[in-house]
Coordinates of C-alpha atoms in Angstrom, one line a residue:
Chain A
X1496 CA -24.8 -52.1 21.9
X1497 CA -25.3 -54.8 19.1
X1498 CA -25.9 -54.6 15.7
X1499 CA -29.6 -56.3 16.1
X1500 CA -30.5 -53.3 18.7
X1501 CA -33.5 -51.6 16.9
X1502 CA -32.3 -48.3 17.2
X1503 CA -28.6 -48.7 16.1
X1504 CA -27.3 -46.0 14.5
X1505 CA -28.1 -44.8 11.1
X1506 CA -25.9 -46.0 8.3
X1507 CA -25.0 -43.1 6.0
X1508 CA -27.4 -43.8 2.6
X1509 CA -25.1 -46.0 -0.6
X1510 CA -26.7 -43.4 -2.9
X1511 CA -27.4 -39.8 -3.0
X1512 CA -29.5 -38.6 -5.3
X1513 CA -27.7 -35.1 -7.4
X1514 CA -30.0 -32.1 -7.1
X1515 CA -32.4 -31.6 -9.7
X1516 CA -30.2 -28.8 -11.8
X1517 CA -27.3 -30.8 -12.4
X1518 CA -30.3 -32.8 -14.6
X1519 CA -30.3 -29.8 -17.0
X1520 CA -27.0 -29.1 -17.5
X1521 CA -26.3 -33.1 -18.0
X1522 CA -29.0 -33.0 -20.9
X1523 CA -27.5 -29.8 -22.8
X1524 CA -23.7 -30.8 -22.6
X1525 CA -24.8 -34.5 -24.1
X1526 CA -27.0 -32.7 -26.8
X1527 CA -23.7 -30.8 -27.7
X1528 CA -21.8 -33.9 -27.3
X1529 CA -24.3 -35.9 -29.9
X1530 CA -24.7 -32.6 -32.1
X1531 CA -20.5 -32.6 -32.2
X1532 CA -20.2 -36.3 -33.2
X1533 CA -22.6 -35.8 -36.0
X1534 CA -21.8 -32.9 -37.6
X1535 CA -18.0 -34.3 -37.7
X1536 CA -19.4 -36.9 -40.2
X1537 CA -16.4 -39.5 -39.0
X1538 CA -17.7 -42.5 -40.4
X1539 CA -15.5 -45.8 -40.4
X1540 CA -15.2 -45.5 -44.1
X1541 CA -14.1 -42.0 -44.1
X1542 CA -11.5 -43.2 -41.4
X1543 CA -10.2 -45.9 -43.4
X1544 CA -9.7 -43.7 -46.5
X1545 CA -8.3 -41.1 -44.9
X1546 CA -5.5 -43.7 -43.0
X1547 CA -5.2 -45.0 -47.3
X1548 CA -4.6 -40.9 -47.7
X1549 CA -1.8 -40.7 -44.6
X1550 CA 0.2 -43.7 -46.3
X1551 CA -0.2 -41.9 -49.7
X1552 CA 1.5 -38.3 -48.0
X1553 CA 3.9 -40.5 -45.6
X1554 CA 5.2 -42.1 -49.5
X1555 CA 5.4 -38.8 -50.8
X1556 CA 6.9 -37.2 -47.8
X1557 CA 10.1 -39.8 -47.5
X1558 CA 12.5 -39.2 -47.5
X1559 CA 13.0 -35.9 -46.7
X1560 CA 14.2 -33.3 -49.1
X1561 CA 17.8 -31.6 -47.3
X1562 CA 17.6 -29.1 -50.1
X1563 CA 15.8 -26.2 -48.6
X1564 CA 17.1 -27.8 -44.9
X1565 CA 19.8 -24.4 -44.1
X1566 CA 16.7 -21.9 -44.4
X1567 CA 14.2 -24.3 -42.4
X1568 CA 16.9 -24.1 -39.7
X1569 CA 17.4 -20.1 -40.1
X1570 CA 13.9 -20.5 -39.8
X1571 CA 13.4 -22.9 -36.7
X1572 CA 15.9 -20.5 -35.1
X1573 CA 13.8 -17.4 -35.8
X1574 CA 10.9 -19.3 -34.4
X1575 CA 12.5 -20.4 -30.8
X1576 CA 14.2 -16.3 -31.2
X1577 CA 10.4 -15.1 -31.6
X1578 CA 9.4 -17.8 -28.4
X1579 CA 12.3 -16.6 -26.0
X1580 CA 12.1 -13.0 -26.5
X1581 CA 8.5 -12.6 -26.4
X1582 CA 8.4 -15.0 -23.4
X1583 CA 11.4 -12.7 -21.7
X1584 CA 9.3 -9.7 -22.2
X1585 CA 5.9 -11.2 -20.9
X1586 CA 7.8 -12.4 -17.6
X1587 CA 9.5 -8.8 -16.7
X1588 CA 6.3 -7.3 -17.8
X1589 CA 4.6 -9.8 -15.2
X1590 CA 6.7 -8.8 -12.7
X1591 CA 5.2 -5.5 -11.7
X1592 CA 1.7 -6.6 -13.0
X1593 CA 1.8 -9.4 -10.3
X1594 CA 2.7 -7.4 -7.3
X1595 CA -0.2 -5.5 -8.3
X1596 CA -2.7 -8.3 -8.7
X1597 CA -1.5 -10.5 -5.8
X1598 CA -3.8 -9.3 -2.4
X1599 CA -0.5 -9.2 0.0
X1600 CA 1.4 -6.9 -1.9
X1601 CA -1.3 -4.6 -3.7
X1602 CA -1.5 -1.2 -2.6
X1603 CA -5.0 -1.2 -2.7
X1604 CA -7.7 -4.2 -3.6
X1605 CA -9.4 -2.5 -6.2
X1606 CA -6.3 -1.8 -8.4
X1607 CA -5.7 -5.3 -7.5
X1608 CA -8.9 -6.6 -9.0
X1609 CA -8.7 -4.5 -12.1
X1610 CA -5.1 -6.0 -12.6
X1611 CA -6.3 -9.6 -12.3
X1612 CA -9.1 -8.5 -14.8
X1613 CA -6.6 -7.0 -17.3
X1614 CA -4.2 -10.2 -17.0
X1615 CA -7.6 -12.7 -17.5
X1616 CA -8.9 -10.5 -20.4
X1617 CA -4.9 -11.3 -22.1
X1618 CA -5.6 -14.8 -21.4
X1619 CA -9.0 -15.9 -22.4
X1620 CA -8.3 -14.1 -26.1
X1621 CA -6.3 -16.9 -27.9
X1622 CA -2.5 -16.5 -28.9
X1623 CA -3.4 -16.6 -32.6
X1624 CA -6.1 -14.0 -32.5
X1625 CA -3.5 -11.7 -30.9
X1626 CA -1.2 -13.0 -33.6
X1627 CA -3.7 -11.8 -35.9
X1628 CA -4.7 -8.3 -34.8
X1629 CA -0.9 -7.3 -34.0
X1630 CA 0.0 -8.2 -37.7
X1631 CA -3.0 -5.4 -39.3
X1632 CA -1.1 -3.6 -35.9
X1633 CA 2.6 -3.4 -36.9
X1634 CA 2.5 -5.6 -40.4
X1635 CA 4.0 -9.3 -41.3
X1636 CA 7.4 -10.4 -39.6
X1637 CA 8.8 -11.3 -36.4
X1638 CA 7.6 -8.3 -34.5
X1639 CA 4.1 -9.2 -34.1
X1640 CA 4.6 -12.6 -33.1
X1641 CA 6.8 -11.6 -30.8
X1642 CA 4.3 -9.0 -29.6
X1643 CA 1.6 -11.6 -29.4
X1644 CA 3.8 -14.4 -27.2
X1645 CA 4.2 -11.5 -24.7
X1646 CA 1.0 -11.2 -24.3
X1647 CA 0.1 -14.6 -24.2
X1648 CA 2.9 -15.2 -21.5
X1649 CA 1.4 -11.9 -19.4
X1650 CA -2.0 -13.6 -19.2
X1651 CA 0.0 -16.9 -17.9
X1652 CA 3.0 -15.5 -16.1
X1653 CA 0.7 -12.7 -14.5
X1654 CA -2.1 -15.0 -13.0
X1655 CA 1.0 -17.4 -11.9
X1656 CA 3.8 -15.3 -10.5
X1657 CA 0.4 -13.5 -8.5
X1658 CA -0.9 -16.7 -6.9
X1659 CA 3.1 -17.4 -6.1
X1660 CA 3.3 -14.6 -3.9
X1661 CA 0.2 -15.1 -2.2
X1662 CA 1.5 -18.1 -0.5
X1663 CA 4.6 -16.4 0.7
X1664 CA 4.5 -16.9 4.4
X1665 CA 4.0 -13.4 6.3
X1666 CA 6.8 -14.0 8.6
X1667 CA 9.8 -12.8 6.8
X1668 CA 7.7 -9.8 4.8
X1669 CA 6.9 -9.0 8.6
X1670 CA 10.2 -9.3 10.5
X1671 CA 12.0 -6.7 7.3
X1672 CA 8.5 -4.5 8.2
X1673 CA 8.9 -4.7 11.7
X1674 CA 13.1 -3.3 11.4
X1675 CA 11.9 -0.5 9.2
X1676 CA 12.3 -1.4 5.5
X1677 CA 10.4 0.2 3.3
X1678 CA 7.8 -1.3 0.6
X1679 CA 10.4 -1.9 -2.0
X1680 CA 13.0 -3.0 0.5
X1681 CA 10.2 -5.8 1.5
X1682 CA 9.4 -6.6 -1.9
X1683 CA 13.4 -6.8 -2.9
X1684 CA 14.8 -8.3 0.2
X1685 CA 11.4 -11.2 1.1
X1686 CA 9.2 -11.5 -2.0
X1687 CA 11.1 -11.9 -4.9
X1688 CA 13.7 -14.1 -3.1
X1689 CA 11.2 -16.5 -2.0
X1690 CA 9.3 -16.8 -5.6
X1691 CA 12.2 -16.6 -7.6
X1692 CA 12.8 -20.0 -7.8
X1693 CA 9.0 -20.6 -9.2
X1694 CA 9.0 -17.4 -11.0
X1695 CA 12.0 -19.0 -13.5
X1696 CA 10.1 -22.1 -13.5
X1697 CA 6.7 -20.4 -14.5
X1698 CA 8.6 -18.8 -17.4
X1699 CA 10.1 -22.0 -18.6
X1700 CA 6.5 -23.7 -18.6
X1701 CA 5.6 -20.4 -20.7
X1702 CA 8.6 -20.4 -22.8
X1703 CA 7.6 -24.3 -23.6
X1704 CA 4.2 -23.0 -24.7
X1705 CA 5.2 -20.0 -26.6
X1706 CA 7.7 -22.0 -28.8
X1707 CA 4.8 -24.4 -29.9
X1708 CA 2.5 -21.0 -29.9
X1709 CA 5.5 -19.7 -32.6
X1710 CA 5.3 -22.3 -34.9
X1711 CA 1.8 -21.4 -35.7
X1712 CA 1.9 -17.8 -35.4
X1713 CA 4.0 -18.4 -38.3
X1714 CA 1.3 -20.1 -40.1
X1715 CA -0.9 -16.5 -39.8
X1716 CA 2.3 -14.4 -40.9
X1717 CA 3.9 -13.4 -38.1
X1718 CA 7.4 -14.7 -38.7
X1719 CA 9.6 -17.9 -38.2
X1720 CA 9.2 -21.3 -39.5
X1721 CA 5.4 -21.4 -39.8
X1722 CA 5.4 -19.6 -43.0
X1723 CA 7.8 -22.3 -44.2
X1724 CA 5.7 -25.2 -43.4
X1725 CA 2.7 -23.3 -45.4
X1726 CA 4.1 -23.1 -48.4
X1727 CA 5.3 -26.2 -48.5
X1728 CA 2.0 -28.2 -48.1
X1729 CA 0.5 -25.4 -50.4
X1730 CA 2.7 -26.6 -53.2
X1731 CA 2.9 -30.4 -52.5
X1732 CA 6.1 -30.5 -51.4
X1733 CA 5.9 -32.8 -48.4
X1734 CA 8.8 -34.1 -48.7
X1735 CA 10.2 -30.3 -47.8
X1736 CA 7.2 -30.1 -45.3
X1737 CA 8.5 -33.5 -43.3
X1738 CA 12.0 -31.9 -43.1
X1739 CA 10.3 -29.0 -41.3
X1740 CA 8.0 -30.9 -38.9
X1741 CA 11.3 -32.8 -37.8
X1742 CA 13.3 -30.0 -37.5
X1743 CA 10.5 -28.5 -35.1
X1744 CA 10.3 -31.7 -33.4
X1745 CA 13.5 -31.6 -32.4
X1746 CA 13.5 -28.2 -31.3
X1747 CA 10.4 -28.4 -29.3
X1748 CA 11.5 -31.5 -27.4
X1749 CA 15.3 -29.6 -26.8
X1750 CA 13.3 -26.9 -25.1
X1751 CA 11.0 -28.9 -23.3
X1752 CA 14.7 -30.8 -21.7
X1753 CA 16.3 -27.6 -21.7
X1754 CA 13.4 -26.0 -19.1
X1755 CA 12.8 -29.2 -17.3
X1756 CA 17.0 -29.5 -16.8
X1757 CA 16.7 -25.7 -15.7
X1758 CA 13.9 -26.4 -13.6
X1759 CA 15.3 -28.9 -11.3
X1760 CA 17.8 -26.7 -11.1
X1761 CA 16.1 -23.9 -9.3
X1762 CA 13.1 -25.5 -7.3
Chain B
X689 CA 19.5 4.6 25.1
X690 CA 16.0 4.5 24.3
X691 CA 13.4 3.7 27.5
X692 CA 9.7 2.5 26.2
X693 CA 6.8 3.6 27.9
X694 CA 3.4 1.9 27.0
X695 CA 0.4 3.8 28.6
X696 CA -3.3 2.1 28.4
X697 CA -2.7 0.3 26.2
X698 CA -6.1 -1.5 24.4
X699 CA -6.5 -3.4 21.4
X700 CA -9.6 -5.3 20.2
X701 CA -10.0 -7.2 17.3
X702 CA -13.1 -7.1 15.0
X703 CA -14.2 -10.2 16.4
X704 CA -14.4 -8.4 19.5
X705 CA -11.8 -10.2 21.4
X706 CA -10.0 -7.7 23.7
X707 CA -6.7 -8.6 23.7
X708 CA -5.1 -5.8 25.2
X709 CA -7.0 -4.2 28.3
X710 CA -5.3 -0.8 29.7
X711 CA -1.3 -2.3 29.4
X712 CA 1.0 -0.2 31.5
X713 CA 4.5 -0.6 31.2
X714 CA 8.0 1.1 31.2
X715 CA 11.2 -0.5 30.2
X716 CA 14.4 1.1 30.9
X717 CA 17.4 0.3 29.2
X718 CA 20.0 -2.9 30.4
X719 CA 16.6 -4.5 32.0
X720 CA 15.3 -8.0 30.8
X721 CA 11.8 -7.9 31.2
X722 CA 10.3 -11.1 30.6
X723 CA 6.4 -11.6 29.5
X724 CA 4.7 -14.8 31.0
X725 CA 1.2 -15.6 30.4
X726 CA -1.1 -18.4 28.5
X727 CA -1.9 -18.3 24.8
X728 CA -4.1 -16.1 23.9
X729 CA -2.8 -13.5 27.0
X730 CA -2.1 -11.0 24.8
X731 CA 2.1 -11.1 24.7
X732 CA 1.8 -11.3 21.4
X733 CA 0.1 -8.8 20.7
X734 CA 1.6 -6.6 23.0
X735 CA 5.0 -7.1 20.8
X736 CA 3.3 -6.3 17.8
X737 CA 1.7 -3.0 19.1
X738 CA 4.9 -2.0 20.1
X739 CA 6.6 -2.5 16.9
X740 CA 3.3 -1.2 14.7
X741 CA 2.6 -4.1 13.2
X742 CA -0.9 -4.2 15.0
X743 CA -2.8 -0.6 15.3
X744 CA -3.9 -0.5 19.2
X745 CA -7.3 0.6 19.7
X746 CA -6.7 3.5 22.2
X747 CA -3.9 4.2 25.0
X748 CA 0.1 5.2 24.0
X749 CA 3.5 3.5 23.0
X750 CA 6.2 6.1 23.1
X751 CA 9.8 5.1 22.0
X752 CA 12.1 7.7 23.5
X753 CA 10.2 10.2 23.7
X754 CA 8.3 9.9 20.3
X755 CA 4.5 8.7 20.4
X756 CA 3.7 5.8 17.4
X757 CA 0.4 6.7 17.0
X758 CA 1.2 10.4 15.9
X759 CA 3.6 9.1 13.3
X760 CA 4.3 9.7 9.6
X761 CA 4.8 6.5 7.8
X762 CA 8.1 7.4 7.1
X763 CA 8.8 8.7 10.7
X764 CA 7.6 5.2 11.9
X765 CA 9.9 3.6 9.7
X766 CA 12.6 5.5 11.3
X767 CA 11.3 4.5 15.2
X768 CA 11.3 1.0 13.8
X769 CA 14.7 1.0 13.3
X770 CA 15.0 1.2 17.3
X771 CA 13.1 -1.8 17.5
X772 CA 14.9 -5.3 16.6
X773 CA 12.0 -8.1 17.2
X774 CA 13.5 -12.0 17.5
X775 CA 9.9 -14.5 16.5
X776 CA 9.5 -17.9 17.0
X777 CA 9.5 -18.8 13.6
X778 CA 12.8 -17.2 13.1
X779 CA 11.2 -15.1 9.8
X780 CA 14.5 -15.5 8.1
X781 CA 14.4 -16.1 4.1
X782 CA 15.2 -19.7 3.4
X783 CA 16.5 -19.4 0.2
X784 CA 18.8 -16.4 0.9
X785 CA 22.3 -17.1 2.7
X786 CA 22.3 -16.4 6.0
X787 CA 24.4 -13.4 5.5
X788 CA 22.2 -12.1 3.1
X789 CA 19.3 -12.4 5.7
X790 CA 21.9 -10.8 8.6
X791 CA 22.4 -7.7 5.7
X792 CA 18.9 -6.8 5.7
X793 CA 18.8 -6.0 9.3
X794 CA 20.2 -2.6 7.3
X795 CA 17.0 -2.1 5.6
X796 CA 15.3 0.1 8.0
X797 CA 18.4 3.0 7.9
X798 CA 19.8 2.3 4.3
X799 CA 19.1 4.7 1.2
X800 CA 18.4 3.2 -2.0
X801 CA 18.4 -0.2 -3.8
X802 CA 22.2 -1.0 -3.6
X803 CA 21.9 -1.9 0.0
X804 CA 19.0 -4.8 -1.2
X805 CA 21.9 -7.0 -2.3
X806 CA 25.3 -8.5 -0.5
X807 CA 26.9 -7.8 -4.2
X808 CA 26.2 -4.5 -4.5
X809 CA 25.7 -3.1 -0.6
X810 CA 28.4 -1.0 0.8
X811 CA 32.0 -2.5 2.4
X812 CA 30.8 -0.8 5.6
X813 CA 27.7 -2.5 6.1
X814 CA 29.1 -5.8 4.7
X815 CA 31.9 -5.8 7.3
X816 CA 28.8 -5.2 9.6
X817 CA 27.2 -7.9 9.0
X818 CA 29.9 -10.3 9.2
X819 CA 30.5 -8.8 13.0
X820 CA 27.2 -9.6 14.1
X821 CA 27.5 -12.8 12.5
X822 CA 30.8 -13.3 14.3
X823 CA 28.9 -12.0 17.4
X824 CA 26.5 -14.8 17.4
X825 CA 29.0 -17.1 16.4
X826 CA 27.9 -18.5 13.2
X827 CA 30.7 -16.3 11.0
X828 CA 31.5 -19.9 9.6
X829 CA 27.8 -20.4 8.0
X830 CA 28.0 -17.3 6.6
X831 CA 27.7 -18.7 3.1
X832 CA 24.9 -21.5 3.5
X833 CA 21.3 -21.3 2.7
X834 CA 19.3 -20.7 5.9
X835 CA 16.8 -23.1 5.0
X836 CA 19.9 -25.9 5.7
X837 CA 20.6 -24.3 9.3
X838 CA 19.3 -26.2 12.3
X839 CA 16.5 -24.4 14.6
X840 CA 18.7 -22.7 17.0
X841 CA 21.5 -21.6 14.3
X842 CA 18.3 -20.2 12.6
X843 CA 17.6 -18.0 15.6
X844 CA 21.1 -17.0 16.0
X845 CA 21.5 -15.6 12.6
X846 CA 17.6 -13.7 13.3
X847 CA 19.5 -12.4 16.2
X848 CA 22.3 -11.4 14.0
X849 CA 19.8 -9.9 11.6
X850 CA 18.6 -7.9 14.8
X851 CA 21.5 -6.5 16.1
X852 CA 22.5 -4.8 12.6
X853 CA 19.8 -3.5 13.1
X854 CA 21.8 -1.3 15.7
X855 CA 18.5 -1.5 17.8
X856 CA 17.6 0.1 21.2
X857 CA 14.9 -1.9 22.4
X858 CA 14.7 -5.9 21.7
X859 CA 11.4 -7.7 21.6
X860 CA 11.3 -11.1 21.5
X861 CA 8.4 -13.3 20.9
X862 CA 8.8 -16.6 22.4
X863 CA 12.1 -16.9 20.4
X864 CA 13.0 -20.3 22.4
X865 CA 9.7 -22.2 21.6
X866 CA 10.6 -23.6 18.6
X867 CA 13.5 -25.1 19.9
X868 CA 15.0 -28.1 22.1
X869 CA 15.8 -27.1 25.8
X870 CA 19.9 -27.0 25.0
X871 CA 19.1 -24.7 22.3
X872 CA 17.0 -22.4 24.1
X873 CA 18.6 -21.9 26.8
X874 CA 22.2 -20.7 24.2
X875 CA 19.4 -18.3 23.2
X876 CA 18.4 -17.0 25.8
X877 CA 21.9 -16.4 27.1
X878 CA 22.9 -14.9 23.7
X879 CA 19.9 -12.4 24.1
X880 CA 20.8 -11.5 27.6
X881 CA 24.2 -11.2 27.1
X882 CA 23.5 -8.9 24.1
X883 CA 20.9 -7.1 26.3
X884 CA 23.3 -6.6 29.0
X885 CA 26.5 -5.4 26.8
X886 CA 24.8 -3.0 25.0
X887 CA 22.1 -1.6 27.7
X888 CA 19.5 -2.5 25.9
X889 CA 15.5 -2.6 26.7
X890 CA 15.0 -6.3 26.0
X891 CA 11.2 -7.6 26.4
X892 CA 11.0 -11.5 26.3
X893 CA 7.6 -13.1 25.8
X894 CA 7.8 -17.0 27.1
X895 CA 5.6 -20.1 28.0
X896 CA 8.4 -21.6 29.9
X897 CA 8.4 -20.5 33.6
X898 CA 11.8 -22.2 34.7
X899 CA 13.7 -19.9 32.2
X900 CA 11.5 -16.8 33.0
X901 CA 12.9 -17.2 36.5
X902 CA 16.2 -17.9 35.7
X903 CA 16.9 -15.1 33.1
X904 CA 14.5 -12.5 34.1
X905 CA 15.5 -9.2 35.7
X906 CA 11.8 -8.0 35.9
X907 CA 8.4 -10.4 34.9
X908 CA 5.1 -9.1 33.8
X909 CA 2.5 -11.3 33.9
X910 CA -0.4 -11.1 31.4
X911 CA -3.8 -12.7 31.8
X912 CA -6.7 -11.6 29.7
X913 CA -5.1 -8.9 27.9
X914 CA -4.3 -7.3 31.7
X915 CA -1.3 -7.0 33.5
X916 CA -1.7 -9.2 36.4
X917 CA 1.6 -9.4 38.0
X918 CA 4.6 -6.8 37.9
X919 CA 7.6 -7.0 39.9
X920 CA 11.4 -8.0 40.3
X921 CA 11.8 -11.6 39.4
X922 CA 13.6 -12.6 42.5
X923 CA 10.1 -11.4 44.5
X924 CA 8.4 -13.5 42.4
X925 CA 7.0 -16.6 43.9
X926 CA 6.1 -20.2 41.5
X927 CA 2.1 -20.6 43.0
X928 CA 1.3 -16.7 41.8
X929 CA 3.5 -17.9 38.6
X930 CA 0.6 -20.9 38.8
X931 CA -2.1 -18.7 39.7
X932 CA -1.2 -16.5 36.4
X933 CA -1.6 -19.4 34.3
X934 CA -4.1 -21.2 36.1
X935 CA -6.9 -18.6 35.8
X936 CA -6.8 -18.2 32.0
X937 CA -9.0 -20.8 31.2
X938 CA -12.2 -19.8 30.9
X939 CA -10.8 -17.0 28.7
X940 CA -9.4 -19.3 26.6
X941 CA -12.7 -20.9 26.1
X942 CA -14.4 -17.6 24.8
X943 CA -11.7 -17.2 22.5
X944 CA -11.9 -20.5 21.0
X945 CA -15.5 -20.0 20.2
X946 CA -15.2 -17.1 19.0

């Protein structure tokens, strides 16, 4: 057959037309869009004073004042304390929570359902808003943004660690079925071996998270060096306020090296 | 020593495949049975019926003389731990040593967590574990992550993991045919060997008709979920070996589709 024979066969069309309700949904996102760009007033004016305004805090802010620079660190520490032991809790907490939630391990796929439910409903509420109701819970301090981290690292650990052991291949699970093990000897000798190694990495990505998420619990009350940074730019003192966003640079990037190291590690 | 009687044996799966159509067999002890028939024959199945990891849909599997089907849970575990099963894939945990995966052959008869872990499990069952190890002759890989063990070392340490099991009855499903020809055949002397030493039932599904020949005591051959062909091996000729194999296509068609 040639390409001149008059019934060759039927390119497939350049151009597909969508279906008529993606046209909706197009027109209401780009209202929101337009609505969003104009209510945020950014005109080029405002831009350029406000970049006058950064060079007038950077001049302000330098150098950095070492006076108050033993309690930021007492206070950074508390911060990546607040991260790591909230993040510890959330994981072990996952734990059980997954095995529950994940379909191959849950004794039943209703209780399985409601778990995934419970873990989504800790996700979708934002860190600080747990932040917040924990501190009218147990009061101001470390305790509630620790509290709140372990609940933020639940609703990601929990929907992770799940999915993890719903890809475990059903070969070794069934060989320790097939010579008698019980449910927990499967679960301790097959599943948690095999998703360990993503398990620990899961954690770090949370504890990566949850030191950033500490910082500005702090700023709501709940502990660390948040509170620090607050009162700083409430009284002008950026010069104080600089020392602290370095000192939490640094500690945010040692973390994020300290987890990636760990990670290649394990996987 | 345990014999294993299968009566009528049916199974059908909810897409209405029969896979298992009135099975008949009895195994005695120190007799290599091997299983020969196309994909989709039903040896796999078979296996798994025997072991409980499939339910059959009528007929009997007795172990001794205890039916599966009128079983507790916790009474099945304990028939289970008469059953050692060798799979293709090997089912080992690749991250664990391959000590650690020969240990939890003791799953089925231990008590408690302690025996979950090669740090904390008992001297006995750790001195176990290197024997069968030793047995299979991989006591020098003890150590190494299974996931860095070649395909037949990976079925030898399975095999290790079976025979701490302390099993009765030994079903293997097609444990040679992920592997090269030299390494299948160590297997399937390792199994026989082990069969013959310790009077074992040993039933071995295969695809490969020269080794079912050469190893078998007994073949069973299964076409369309039935039992076509039962006898001695040596009274076993290659065109009804043929035939056997031969004949399943159209079945193989239907299941296909479906």
């Amino acid at each position: 057959m040639t390409l001149s024979d008059r019934d060759a066969i039927a390119l497939p069309p350049r151009w597909r037309w969508p279906q008529w309700y993606w046209l909706p949904i197009a027109i209401v996102l780009l209202g929101f869009f337009l609505h969003g760009v104009f209510i945020s007033e950014l005109t080029p004016a405002r831009l350029i004073r406000g970049f006058f305004r950064l060079g007038q805090f950077l001049q302000e802010a330098f150098p950095p004042s070492p006076t108050r620079l033993g309690s930021v660190i007492e206070a950074t520490i508390e911060t990546f304390e607040i991260a790591l032991v909230g993040t510890v809790a959330g994981a072990i907490v996952s734990l059980p929570l997954s095995l529950l939630a994940a379909s191959n391990t849950s004794p039943h796929p209703a209780l399985a359902t409601g778990v995934r439910s419970l873990v989504a409903l800790l996700r979708v509420v934002p860190d600080l808003i747990w932040g917040l109701i924990f501190i009218v819970v147990v009061g101001l301090g470390a305790a509630p943004g620790i509290m709140a981290i372990a609940v933020d690292t639940i609703g990601f650990c929990g929907k992770f660690f799940a999915e993890r052991i719903e890809e475990i291949e059903p070969g070794p699970m069934e060989a320790l079925k097939a010579l008698g093990a019980s449910r927990w000897g499967v679960v301790a000798g097959a599943i948690i071996p095999a998703a360990l190694p993503s398990f620990v990495a899961t954690s770090l990505f949370a504890l990566e998270s949850s030191v950033r998420s500490a910082v500005v619990l702090g700023l709501v009350g709940a502990g660390g060096i948040g509170v620090e940074l607050q009162t700083s730019m409430q009284l002008l003192r950026y010069d104080e306020a600089l020392t602290i966003i370095l000192v939490i640079f640094a500690v945010v990037t040692a973390v994020e090296r300290m987890a990636a190291t760990i990670r290649k590690a394990v996987l | 020593m345990l014999s294993l009687q299968i009566r009528q044996l049916c199974k059908a799966f909810p897409n209405g495949t029969q896979a298992l159509d009135r099975v008949n067999l009895l195994a005695r002890p120190g007799e290599g049975i091997v299983l020969l028939g196309s994909n989709g024959s039903g040896k796999s199945t078979l296996l798994r019926c025997i072991v409980g990891l499939e339910t059959p849909t009528s007929g009997s599997v007795k172990v001794g003389d205890r039916d599966l089907s009128a079983l507790s849970p916790a009474d099945l575990r304990q028939v289970r731990r008469q059953l050692g099963m060798v799979f293709q894939h090997f089912n080992l945990v690749g991250n664990l040593s391959a000590f650690h995966n020969v240990l939890h052959g003791s799953l089925g008869r231990s008590r408690g967590p302690h025996f979950w872990f090669p740090a904390t499990a008992p001297d006995r069952e750790r001195q176990r574990a290197m024997a069968c190890l030793a047995r299979v002759g991989l006591a020098d890989r003890a150590g190494q992550r299974a996931d860095t063990l070649s395909g037949g070392q990976l079925q030898r340490v399975a095999i290790a993991r079976m025979l701490m099991q302390q099993p009765d009855i030994v079903l293997a499903d097609e444990p040679v045919a992920s592997l090269d020809p030299k390494a299948g055949r160590e297997i399937m002397d390792l199994l026989w060997e082990i069969a013959r030493e310790r009077q074992l039932v040993l039933i071995c599904a295969l695809h490969q008709l020269e080794l079912a020949r050469a190893y078998a005591d007994r073949i069973v051959g299964l076409n369309r979920g039935r039992v076509q062909l039962d006898r001695r091996a040596s009274d076993v000729d290659a065109a009804e070996l043929t035939w056997l194999y031969e004949n399943a296509g159209d079945r193989a068609t239907v299941t296909a589709v479906t």
